[in-house]
């Protein structure tokens, strides 16, 4: 018996992971849902790992939130998060770095971040990464629904989405809410 190469039975080569179609926070949320990752509140660490990013949680100096760097030898992206920060702040850090990953990683190999929501932040790349993070952790539709059907208290919203009260207030302002609660 001979083994004959059959031209028609070529095993398809597994396509390289290509995430270039993921262009914004909404795309990432759809991608998470498709891959059975919880989206409300978003399981953001799993999402980052699914994107092939190596996650490292370690203690850092006070104001350092985290960083995202490409290993020049292996091409692997590594995200470090300050494990001393409140878990909700760590989530925002990861979301912010994912903003850099999606928006900026084609042009830059290294991002380091300290304090977010700096008053008068003027670097457009940082403003965009914060915006991306807010859209990822507090998607407009879910945010509005929660306020309409469940509660408009900042603390309740923060608890539900696992973000800080400050993040909720900023998001509420972005979406045009005003008042004592949001
Ligand atoms: Zn940044």
PDB file of C-alpha atoms and ligand atoms in Angstrom:
ATOM      1  CA  UNK A   1       0.000   0.000   0.000  1.00  0.00           C
ATOM      2  CA  UNK A   2       1.330   3.384  -0.916  1.00  0.00           C
ATOM      3  CA  UNK A   3       0.691   6.688   0.613  1.00  0.00           C
ATOM      4  CA  UNK A   4      -0.430   9.060  -2.043  1.00  0.00           C
ATOM      5  CA  UNK A   5      -0.511  12.752  -1.561  1.00  0.00           C
ATOM      6  CA  UNK A   6      -3.987  13.874  -2.316  1.00  0.00           C
ATOM      7  CA  UNK A   7      -4.124  17.361  -3.632  1.00  0.00           C
ATOM      8  CA  UNK A   8      -7.700  17.837  -2.589  1.00  0.00           C
ATOM      9  CA  UNK A   9      -7.212  16.831   1.028  1.00  0.00           C
ATOM     10  CA  UNK A  10      -4.755  19.492   2.116  1.00  0.00           C
ATOM     11  CA  UNK A  11      -5.209  20.214   5.758  1.00  0.00           C
ATOM     12  CA  UNK A  12      -5.974  23.885   6.137  1.00  0.00           C
ATOM     13  CA  UNK A  13      -3.219  25.758   7.898  1.00  0.00           C
ATOM     14  CA  UNK A  14      -4.585  27.418  10.977  1.00  0.00           C
ATOM     15  CA  UNK A  15      -4.947  31.067  10.221  1.00  0.00           C
ATOM     16  CA  UNK A  16      -2.770  33.359  12.306  1.00  0.00           C
ATOM     17  CA  UNK A  17      -4.668  35.212  14.958  1.00  0.00           C
ATOM     18  CA  UNK A  18      -5.583  38.484  13.416  1.00  0.00           C
ATOM     19  CA  UNK A  19      -7.396  40.990  15.487  1.00  0.00           C
ATOM     20  CA  UNK A  20      -7.134  43.854  13.038  1.00  0.00           C
ATOM     21  CA  UNK A  21     -10.902  43.800  12.587  1.00  0.00           C
ATOM     22  CA  UNK A  22     -11.292  44.774  16.246  1.00  0.00           C
ATOM     23  CA  UNK A  23     -11.387  48.542  15.978  1.00  0.00           C
ATOM     24  CA  UNK A  24     -13.324  49.830  18.954  1.00  0.00           C
ATOM     25  CA  UNK A  25     -14.765  48.948  22.351  1.00  0.00           C
ATOM     26  CA  UNK A  26     -17.994  47.626  20.806  1.00  0.00           C
ATOM     27  CA  UNK A  27     -16.008  45.241  18.605  1.00  0.00           C
ATOM     28  CA  UNK A  28     -14.127  43.980  21.643  1.00  0.00           C
ATOM     29  CA  UNK A  29     -17.354  43.386  23.565  1.00  0.00           C
ATOM     30  CA  UNK A  30     -18.806  41.406  20.670  1.00  0.00           C
ATOM     31  CA  UNK A  31     -15.581  39.449  20.445  1.00  0.00           C
ATOM     32  CA  UNK A  32     -15.776  38.689  24.180  1.00  0.00           C
ATOM     33  CA  UNK A  33     -19.401  37.568  23.932  1.00  0.00           C
ATOM     34  CA  UNK A  34     -18.632  35.308  20.970  1.00  0.00           C
ATOM     35  CA  UNK A  35     -15.914  33.652  23.008  1.00  0.00           C
ATOM     36  CA  UNK A  36     -18.179  33.125  26.015  1.00  0.00           C
ATOM     37  CA  UNK A  37     -16.490  35.740  28.144  1.00  0.00           C
ATOM     38  CA  UNK A  38     -18.797  37.479  30.600  1.00  0.00           C
ATOM     39  CA  UNK A  39     -19.524  41.030  29.448  1.00  0.00           C
ATOM     40  CA  UNK A  40     -21.572  42.418  32.371  1.00  0.00           C
ATOM     41  CA  UNK A  41     -19.525  43.125  34.343  1.00  0.00           C
ATOM     42  CA  UNK A  42     -16.850  42.486  31.771  1.00  0.00           C
ATOM     43  CA  UNK A  43     -14.313  39.789  32.641  1.00  0.00           C
ATOM     44  CA  UNK A  44     -11.579  42.042  31.373  1.00  0.00           C
ATOM     45  CA  UNK A  45      -8.557  39.932  32.341  1.00  0.00           C
ATOM     46  CA  UNK A  46      -9.882  36.992  30.359  1.00  0.00           C
ATOM     47  CA  UNK A  47     -10.532  39.282  27.424  1.00  0.00           C
ATOM     48  CA  UNK A  48      -6.953  40.594  27.505  1.00  0.00           C
ATOM     49  CA  UNK A  49      -5.619  37.032  27.652  1.00  0.00           C
ATOM     50  CA  UNK A  50      -7.842  35.973  24.805  1.00  0.00           C
ATOM     51  CA  UNK A  51      -6.194  38.724  22.758  1.00  0.00           C
ATOM     52  CA  UNK A  52      -2.869  37.014  23.406  1.00  0.00           C
ATOM     53  CA  UNK A  53      -1.660  39.517  25.981  1.00  0.00           C
ATOM     54  CA  UNK A  54       0.342  38.167  28.890  1.00  0.00           C
ATOM     55  CA  UNK A  55      -1.028  39.594  32.139  1.00  0.00           C
ATOM     56  CA  UNK A  56       1.200  40.300  35.124  1.00  0.00           C
ATOM     57  CA  UNK A  57      -0.176  41.674  38.388  1.00  0.00           C
ATOM     58  CA  UNK A  58       2.551  43.008  40.657  1.00  0.00           C
ATOM     59  CA  UNK A  59       3.092  45.704  43.271  1.00  0.00           C
ATOM     60  CA  UNK A  60       4.302  48.985  41.774  1.00  0.00           C
ATOM     61  CA  UNK A  61       5.124  52.449  43.048  1.00  0.00           C
ATOM     62  CA  UNK A  62       2.165  54.441  44.287  1.00  0.00           C
ATOM     63  CA  UNK A  63       0.982  56.312  41.222  1.00  0.00           C
ATOM     64  CA  UNK A  64       1.983  53.743  38.608  1.00  0.00           C
ATOM     65  CA  UNK A  65      -1.153  52.133  37.237  1.00  0.00           C
ATOM     66  CA  UNK A  66       0.330  49.825  34.691  1.00  0.00           C
ATOM     67  CA  UNK A  67       2.030  49.369  31.377  1.00  0.00           C
ATOM     68  CA  UNK A  68       1.769  47.593  28.074  1.00  0.00           C
ATOM     69  CA  UNK A  69       4.937  46.566  26.278  1.00  0.00           C
ATOM     70  CA  UNK A  70       5.849  44.462  23.303  1.00  0.00           C
ATOM     71  CA  UNK A  71       8.623  41.955  23.798  1.00  0.00           C
ATOM     72  CA  UNK A  72      10.844  42.824  20.843  1.00  0.00           C
ATOM     73  CA  UNK A  73      12.237  39.299  20.558  1.00  0.00           C
ATOM     74  CA  UNK A  74       9.048  37.283  20.770  1.00  0.00           C
ATOM     75  CA  UNK A  75       6.539  39.889  19.621  1.00  0.00           C
ATOM     76  CA  UNK A  76       4.410  39.068  22.649  1.00  0.00           C
ATOM     77  CA  UNK A  77       2.539  41.879  24.363  1.00  0.00           C
ATOM     78  CA  UNK A  78       2.878  42.005  28.126  1.00  0.00           C
ATOM     79  CA  UNK A  79       0.587  44.016  30.367  1.00  0.00           C
ATOM     80  CA  UNK A  80       1.579  44.853  33.913  1.00  0.00           C
ATOM     81  CA  UNK A  81      -0.977  46.053  36.424  1.00  0.00           C
ATOM     82  CA  UNK A  82      -0.342  47.550  39.852  1.00  0.00           C
ATOM     83  CA  UNK A  83      -1.738  44.883  42.201  1.00  0.00           C
ATOM     84  CA  UNK A  84      -1.740  47.336  45.113  1.00  0.00           C
ATOM     85  CA  UNK A  85      -4.530  49.365  43.552  1.00  0.00           C
ATOM     86  CA  UNK A  86      -8.213  48.728  44.247  1.00  0.00           C
ATOM     87  CA  UNK A  87      -9.521  45.934  41.966  1.00  0.00           C
ATOM     88  CA  UNK A  88     -11.838  48.397  40.228  1.00  0.00           C
ATOM     89  CA  UNK A  89      -8.942  50.672  39.423  1.00  0.00           C
ATOM     90  CA  UNK A  90      -6.995  47.674  38.126  1.00  0.00           C
ATOM     91  CA  UNK A  91      -9.913  46.931  35.819  1.00  0.00           C
ATOM     92  CA  UNK A  92      -9.817  50.473  34.500  1.00  0.00           C
ATOM     93  CA  UNK A  93      -6.066  50.201  33.985  1.00  0.00           C
ATOM     94  CA  UNK A  94      -6.506  47.028  31.932  1.00  0.00           C
ATOM     95  CA  UNK A  95      -9.280  48.653  29.894  1.00  0.00           C
ATOM     96  CA  UNK A  96      -7.125  51.733  29.287  1.00  0.00           C
ATOM     97  CA  UNK A  97      -4.181  49.599  28.161  1.00  0.00           C
ATOM     98  CA  UNK A  98      -6.500  47.634  25.870  1.00  0.00           C
ATOM     99  CA  UNK A  99      -7.361  51.012  24.361  1.00  0.00           C
ATOM    100  CA  UNK A 100      -3.675  51.487  23.556  1.00  0.00           C
ATOM    101  CA  UNK A 101      -3.516  47.917  22.262  1.00  0.00           C
ATOM    102  CA  UNK A 102      -6.384  48.475  19.834  1.00  0.00           C
ATOM    103  CA  UNK A 103      -5.716  52.100  18.887  1.00  0.00           C
ATOM    104  CA  UNK A 104      -1.986  52.642  19.150  1.00  0.00           C
ATOM    105  CA  UNK A 105      -0.045  49.362  19.140  1.00  0.00           C
ATOM    106  CA  UNK A 106       0.649  49.547  15.410  1.00  0.00           C
ATOM    107  CA  UNK A 107       2.659  52.717  15.978  1.00  0.00           C
ATOM    108  CA  UNK A 108       4.154  52.297  19.424  1.00  0.00           C
ATOM    109  CA  UNK A 109       5.680  49.370  21.362  1.00  0.00           C
ATOM    110  CA  UNK A 110       5.502  50.673  24.881  1.00  0.00           C
ATOM    111  CA  UNK A 111       2.953  52.451  27.058  1.00  0.00           C
ATOM    112  CA  UNK A 112       3.292  53.409  30.701  1.00  0.00           C
ATOM    113  CA  UNK A 113       0.513  54.969  32.692  1.00  0.00           C
ATOM    114  CA  UNK A 114       0.247  56.636  36.045  1.00  0.00           C
ATOM    115  CA  UNK A 115      -2.851  58.578  37.039  1.00  0.00           C
ATOM    116  CA  UNK A 116      -5.900  58.585  34.800  1.00  0.00           C
ATOM    117  CA  UNK A 117      -8.482  61.361  34.760  1.00  0.00           C
ATOM    118  CA  UNK A 118      -5.752  63.918  35.225  1.00  0.00           C
ATOM    119  CA  UNK A 119      -7.335  67.321  35.160  1.00  0.00           C
ATOM    120  CA  UNK A 120      -6.768  68.854  31.782  1.00  0.00           C
ATOM    121  CA  UNK A 121      -5.270  65.731  30.224  1.00  0.00           C
ATOM    122  CA  UNK A 122      -4.244  67.050  26.836  1.00  0.00           C
ATOM    123  CA  UNK A 123      -2.521  64.108  25.179  1.00  0.00           C
ATOM    124  CA  UNK A 124      -5.079  62.950  22.578  1.00  0.00           C
ATOM    125  CA  UNK A 125      -3.811  59.365  22.749  1.00  0.00           C
ATOM    126  CA  UNK A 126      -4.444  59.249  26.512  1.00  0.00           C
ATOM    127  CA  UNK A 127      -7.824  60.932  26.207  1.00  0.00           C
ATOM    128  CA  UNK A 128      -8.796  58.330  23.610  1.00  0.00           C
ATOM    129  CA  UNK A 129      -7.568  55.431  25.776  1.00  0.00           C
ATOM    130  CA  UNK A 130      -9.648  56.696  28.714  1.00  0.00           C
ATOM    131  CA  UNK A 131     -12.656  57.040  26.482  1.00  0.00           C
ATOM    132  CA  UNK A 132     -12.113  53.533  25.156  1.00  0.00           C
ATOM    133  CA  UNK A 133     -11.883  52.178  28.708  1.00  0.00           C
ATOM    134  CA  UNK A 134     -15.151  53.878  29.678  1.00  0.00           C
ATOM    135  CA  UNK A 135     -16.913  52.488  26.622  1.00  0.00           C
ATOM    136  CA  UNK A 136     -15.603  49.001  27.343  1.00  0.00           C
ATOM    137  CA  UNK A 137     -16.469  48.856  31.048  1.00  0.00           C
ATOM    138  CA  UNK A 138     -19.607  50.990  30.872  1.00  0.00           C
ATOM    139  CA  UNK A 139     -21.149  50.350  27.447  1.00  0.00           C
ATOM    140  CA  UNK A 140     -23.708  53.016  26.622  1.00  0.00           C
ATOM    141  CA  UNK A 141     -26.679  50.703  26.115  1.00  0.00           C
ATOM    142  CA  UNK A 142     -26.120  48.695  29.308  1.00  0.00           C
ATOM    143  CA  UNK A 143     -25.406  51.863  31.273  1.00  0.00           C
ATOM    144  CA  UNK A 144     -28.634  53.538  30.143  1.00  0.00           C
ATOM    145  CA  UNK A 145     -30.675  50.380  30.742  1.00  0.00           C
ATOM    146  CA  UNK A 146     -29.316  49.961  34.248  1.00  0.00           C
ATOM    147  CA  UNK A 147     -30.200  53.559  35.099  1.00  0.00           C
ATOM    148  CA  UNK A 148     -33.655  53.259  33.597  1.00  0.00           C
ATOM    149  CA  UNK A 149     -34.656  49.902  35.104  1.00  0.00           C
ATOM    150  CA  UNK A 150     -32.515  49.362  38.189  1.00  0.00           C
ATOM    151  CA  UNK A 151     -30.908  52.365  39.835  1.00  0.00           C
ATOM    152  CA  UNK A 152     -29.472  55.763  39.081  1.00  0.00           C
ATOM    153  CA  UNK A 153     -27.322  55.862  42.213  1.00  0.00           C
ATOM    154  CA  UNK A 154     -23.654  56.233  41.403  1.00  0.00           C
ATOM    155  CA  UNK A 155     -22.692  53.635  44.038  1.00  0.00           C
ATOM    156  CA  UNK A 156     -25.138  51.050  42.673  1.00  0.00           C
ATOM    157  CA  UNK A 157     -23.907  51.545  39.131  1.00  0.00           C
ATOM    158  CA  UNK A 158     -20.278  51.321  40.267  1.00  0.00           C
ATOM    159  CA  UNK A 159     -21.023  48.096  42.184  1.00  0.00           C
ATOM    160  CA  UNK A 160     -22.807  46.537  39.267  1.00  0.00           C
ATOM    161  CA  UNK A 161     -20.168  47.269  36.633  1.00  0.00           C
ATOM    162  CA  UNK A 162     -17.189  46.869  39.025  1.00  0.00           C
ATOM    163  CA  UNK A 163     -15.777  50.329  38.399  1.00  0.00           C
ATOM    164  CA  UNK A 164     -15.003  53.305  40.625  1.00  0.00           C
ATOM    165  CA  UNK A 165     -17.592  55.969  41.426  1.00  0.00           C
ATOM    166  CA  UNK A 166     -15.402  58.449  39.600  1.00  0.00           C
ATOM    167  CA  UNK A 167     -15.513  56.351  36.438  1.00  0.00           C
ATOM    168  CA  UNK A 168     -19.318  56.255  36.681  1.00  0.00           C
ATOM    169  CA  UNK A 169     -19.559  60.032  37.107  1.00  0.00           C
ATOM    170  CA  UNK A 170     -17.318  60.671  34.137  1.00  0.00           C
ATOM    171  CA  UNK A 171     -19.237  58.222  31.985  1.00  0.00           C
ATOM    172  CA  UNK A 172     -22.557  59.740  33.052  1.00  0.00           C
ATOM    173  CA  UNK A 173     -21.320  63.177  32.060  1.00  0.00           C
ATOM    174  CA  UNK A 174     -20.132  61.846  28.685  1.00  0.00           C
ATOM    175  CA  UNK A 175     -23.599  60.433  28.063  1.00  0.00           C
ATOM    176  CA  UNK A 176     -25.352  63.624  29.020  1.00  0.00           C
ATOM    177  CA  UNK A 177     -26.666  62.763  32.488  1.00  0.00           C
ATOM    178  CA  UNK A 178     -26.813  65.499  35.101  1.00  0.00           C
ATOM    179  CA  UNK A 179     -28.002  65.753  38.697  1.00  0.00           C
ATOM    180  CA  UNK A 180     -27.367  64.418  42.173  1.00  0.00           C
ATOM    181  CA  UNK A 181     -27.181  60.793  41.263  1.00  0.00           C
ATOM    182  CA  UNK A 182     -26.061  60.601  37.698  1.00  0.00           C
TER     183      UNK A 182
HETATM  184 ZN1  LIG B   1      -2.228  55.543  28.551  1.00  0.00          ZN
END
